[in-house]
Short mmCIF file of C-alpha atoms in Angstrom, two decimals:
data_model
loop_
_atom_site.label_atom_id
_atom_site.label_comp_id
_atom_site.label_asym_id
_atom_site.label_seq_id
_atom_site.Cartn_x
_atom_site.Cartn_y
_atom_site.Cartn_z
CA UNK A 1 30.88 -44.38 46.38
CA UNK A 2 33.65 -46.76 46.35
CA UNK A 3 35.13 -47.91 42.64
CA UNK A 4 38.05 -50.55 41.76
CA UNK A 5 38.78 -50.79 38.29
CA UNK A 6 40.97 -53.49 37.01
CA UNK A 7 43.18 -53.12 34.14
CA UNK A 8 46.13 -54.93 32.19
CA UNK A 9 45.19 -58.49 31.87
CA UNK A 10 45.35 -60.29 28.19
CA UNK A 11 46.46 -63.21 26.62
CA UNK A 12 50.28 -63.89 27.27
CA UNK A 13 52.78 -66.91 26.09
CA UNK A 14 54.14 -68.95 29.27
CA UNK A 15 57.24 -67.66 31.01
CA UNK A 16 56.22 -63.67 29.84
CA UNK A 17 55.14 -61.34 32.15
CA UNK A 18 52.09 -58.32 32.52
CA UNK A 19 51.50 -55.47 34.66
CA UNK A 20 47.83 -55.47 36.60
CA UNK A 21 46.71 -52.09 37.48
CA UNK A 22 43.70 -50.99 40.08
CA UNK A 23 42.75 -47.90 40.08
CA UNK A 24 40.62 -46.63 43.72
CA UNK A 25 38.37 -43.79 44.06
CA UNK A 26 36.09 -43.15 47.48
CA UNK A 27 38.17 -44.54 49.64
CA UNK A 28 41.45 -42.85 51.71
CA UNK A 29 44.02 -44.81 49.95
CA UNK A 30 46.68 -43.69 51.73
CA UNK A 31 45.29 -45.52 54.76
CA UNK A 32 43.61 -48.61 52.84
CA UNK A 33 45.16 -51.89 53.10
CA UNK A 34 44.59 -53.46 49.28
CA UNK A 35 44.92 -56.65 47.84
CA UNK A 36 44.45 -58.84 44.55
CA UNK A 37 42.69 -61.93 44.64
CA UNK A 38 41.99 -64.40 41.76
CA UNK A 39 40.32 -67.18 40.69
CA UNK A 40 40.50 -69.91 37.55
CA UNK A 41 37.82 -71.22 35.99
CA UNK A 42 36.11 -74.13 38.94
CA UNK A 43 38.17 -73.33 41.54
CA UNK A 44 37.59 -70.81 44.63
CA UNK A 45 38.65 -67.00 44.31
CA UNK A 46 42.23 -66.82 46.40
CA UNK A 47 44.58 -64.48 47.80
CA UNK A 48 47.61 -63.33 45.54
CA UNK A 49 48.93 -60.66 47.10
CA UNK A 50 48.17 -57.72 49.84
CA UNK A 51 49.53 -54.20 50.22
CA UNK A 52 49.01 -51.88 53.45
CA UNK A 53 49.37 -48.58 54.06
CA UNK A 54 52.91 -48.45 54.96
CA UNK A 55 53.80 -50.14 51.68
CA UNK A 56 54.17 -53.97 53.87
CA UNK A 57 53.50 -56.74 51.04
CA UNK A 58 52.55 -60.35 51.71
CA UNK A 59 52.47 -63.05 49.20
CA UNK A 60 50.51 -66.52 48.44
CA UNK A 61 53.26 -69.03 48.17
CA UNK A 62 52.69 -69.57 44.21
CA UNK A 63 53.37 -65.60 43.96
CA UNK A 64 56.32 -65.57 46.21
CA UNK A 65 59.57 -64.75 43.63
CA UNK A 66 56.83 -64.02 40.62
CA UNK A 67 54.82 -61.54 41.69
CA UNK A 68 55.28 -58.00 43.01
CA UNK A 69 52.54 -55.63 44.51
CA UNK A 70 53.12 -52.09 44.49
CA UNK A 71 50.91 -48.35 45.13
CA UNK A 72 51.54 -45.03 44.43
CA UNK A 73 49.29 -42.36 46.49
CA UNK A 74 49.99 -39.93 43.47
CA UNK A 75 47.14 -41.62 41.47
CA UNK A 76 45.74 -43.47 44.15
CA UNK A 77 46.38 -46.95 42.30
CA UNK A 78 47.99 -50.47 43.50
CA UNK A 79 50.07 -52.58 40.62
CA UNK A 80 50.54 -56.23 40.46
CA UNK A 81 53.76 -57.29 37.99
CA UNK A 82 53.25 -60.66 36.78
CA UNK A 83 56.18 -62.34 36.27
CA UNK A 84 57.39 -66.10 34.73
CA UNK A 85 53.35 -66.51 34.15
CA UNK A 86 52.66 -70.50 33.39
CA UNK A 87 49.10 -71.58 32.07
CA UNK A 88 48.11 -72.18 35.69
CA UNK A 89 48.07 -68.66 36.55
CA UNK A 90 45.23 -68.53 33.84
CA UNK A 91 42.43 -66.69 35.82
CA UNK A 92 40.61 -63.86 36.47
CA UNK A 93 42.60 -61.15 38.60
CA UNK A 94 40.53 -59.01 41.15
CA UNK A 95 41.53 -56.10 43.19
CA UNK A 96 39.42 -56.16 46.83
CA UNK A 97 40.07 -53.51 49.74
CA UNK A 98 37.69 -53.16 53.17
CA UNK A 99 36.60 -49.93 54.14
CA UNK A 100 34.72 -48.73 56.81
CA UNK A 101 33.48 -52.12 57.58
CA UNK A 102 32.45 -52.95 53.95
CA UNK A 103 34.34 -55.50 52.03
CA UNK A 104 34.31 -53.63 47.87
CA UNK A 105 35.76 -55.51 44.92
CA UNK A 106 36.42 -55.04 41.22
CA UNK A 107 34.62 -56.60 38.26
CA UNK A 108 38.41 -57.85 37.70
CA UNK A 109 40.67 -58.44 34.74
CA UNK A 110 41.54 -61.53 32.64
CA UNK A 111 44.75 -63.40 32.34
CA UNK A 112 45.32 -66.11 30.16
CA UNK A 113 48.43 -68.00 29.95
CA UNK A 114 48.82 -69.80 26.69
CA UNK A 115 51.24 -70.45 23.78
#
């Protein structure tokens, strides 16, 4: 059975910064492309930030210069620093990953921005 826990979230002041963690367990990480998603309160869940195998990132614009996606095999988990967090990246942060032909997704982990 696949599993993605989400981990790390809380509430943090604007401009401060917090390190995501996803662990993965039933799946081949080293060959699993992974990604976070998220999504605020009314709005649609979107794309933050991917990871494949061979360590390639890609980035939303809004998480371009903030945010940095990382995975170590060793522990079969994928990061996501937060960085310069404003109130708008208040939302709940999801790790996602597709595996043979199955899309599987965390319960996710909440951020709050707010002084």
């Amino acid at each position: 059975q696949v599993h993605l826990v989400e981990s790390g979230g809380g509430l943090v002041q604007p401009g401060g910064s917090l390190k995501l963690r996803c662990s993965a367990s039933g799946i081949n990480f080293k060959i699993a492309t992974m990604a976070w998603y998220r999504q605020a309160p009314g709005k649609q869940r979107e794309l933050v930030a991917t990871i494949k195998a061979d360590g390639a990132t890609d980035y939303a614009i809004f998480a371009k210069g903030r945010f940095s996606v990382s995975r170590f095999w060793s522990n079969n988990t994928m990061y996501l620093h937060l960085n310069s967090l404003q109130p708008e990246d208040t939302a709940a942060y999801y790790c996602e990953t597709q595996w043979r032909g199955r899309e599987f997704w965390g319960r996710g982990t909440q951020v709050t921005v707010s002084s």
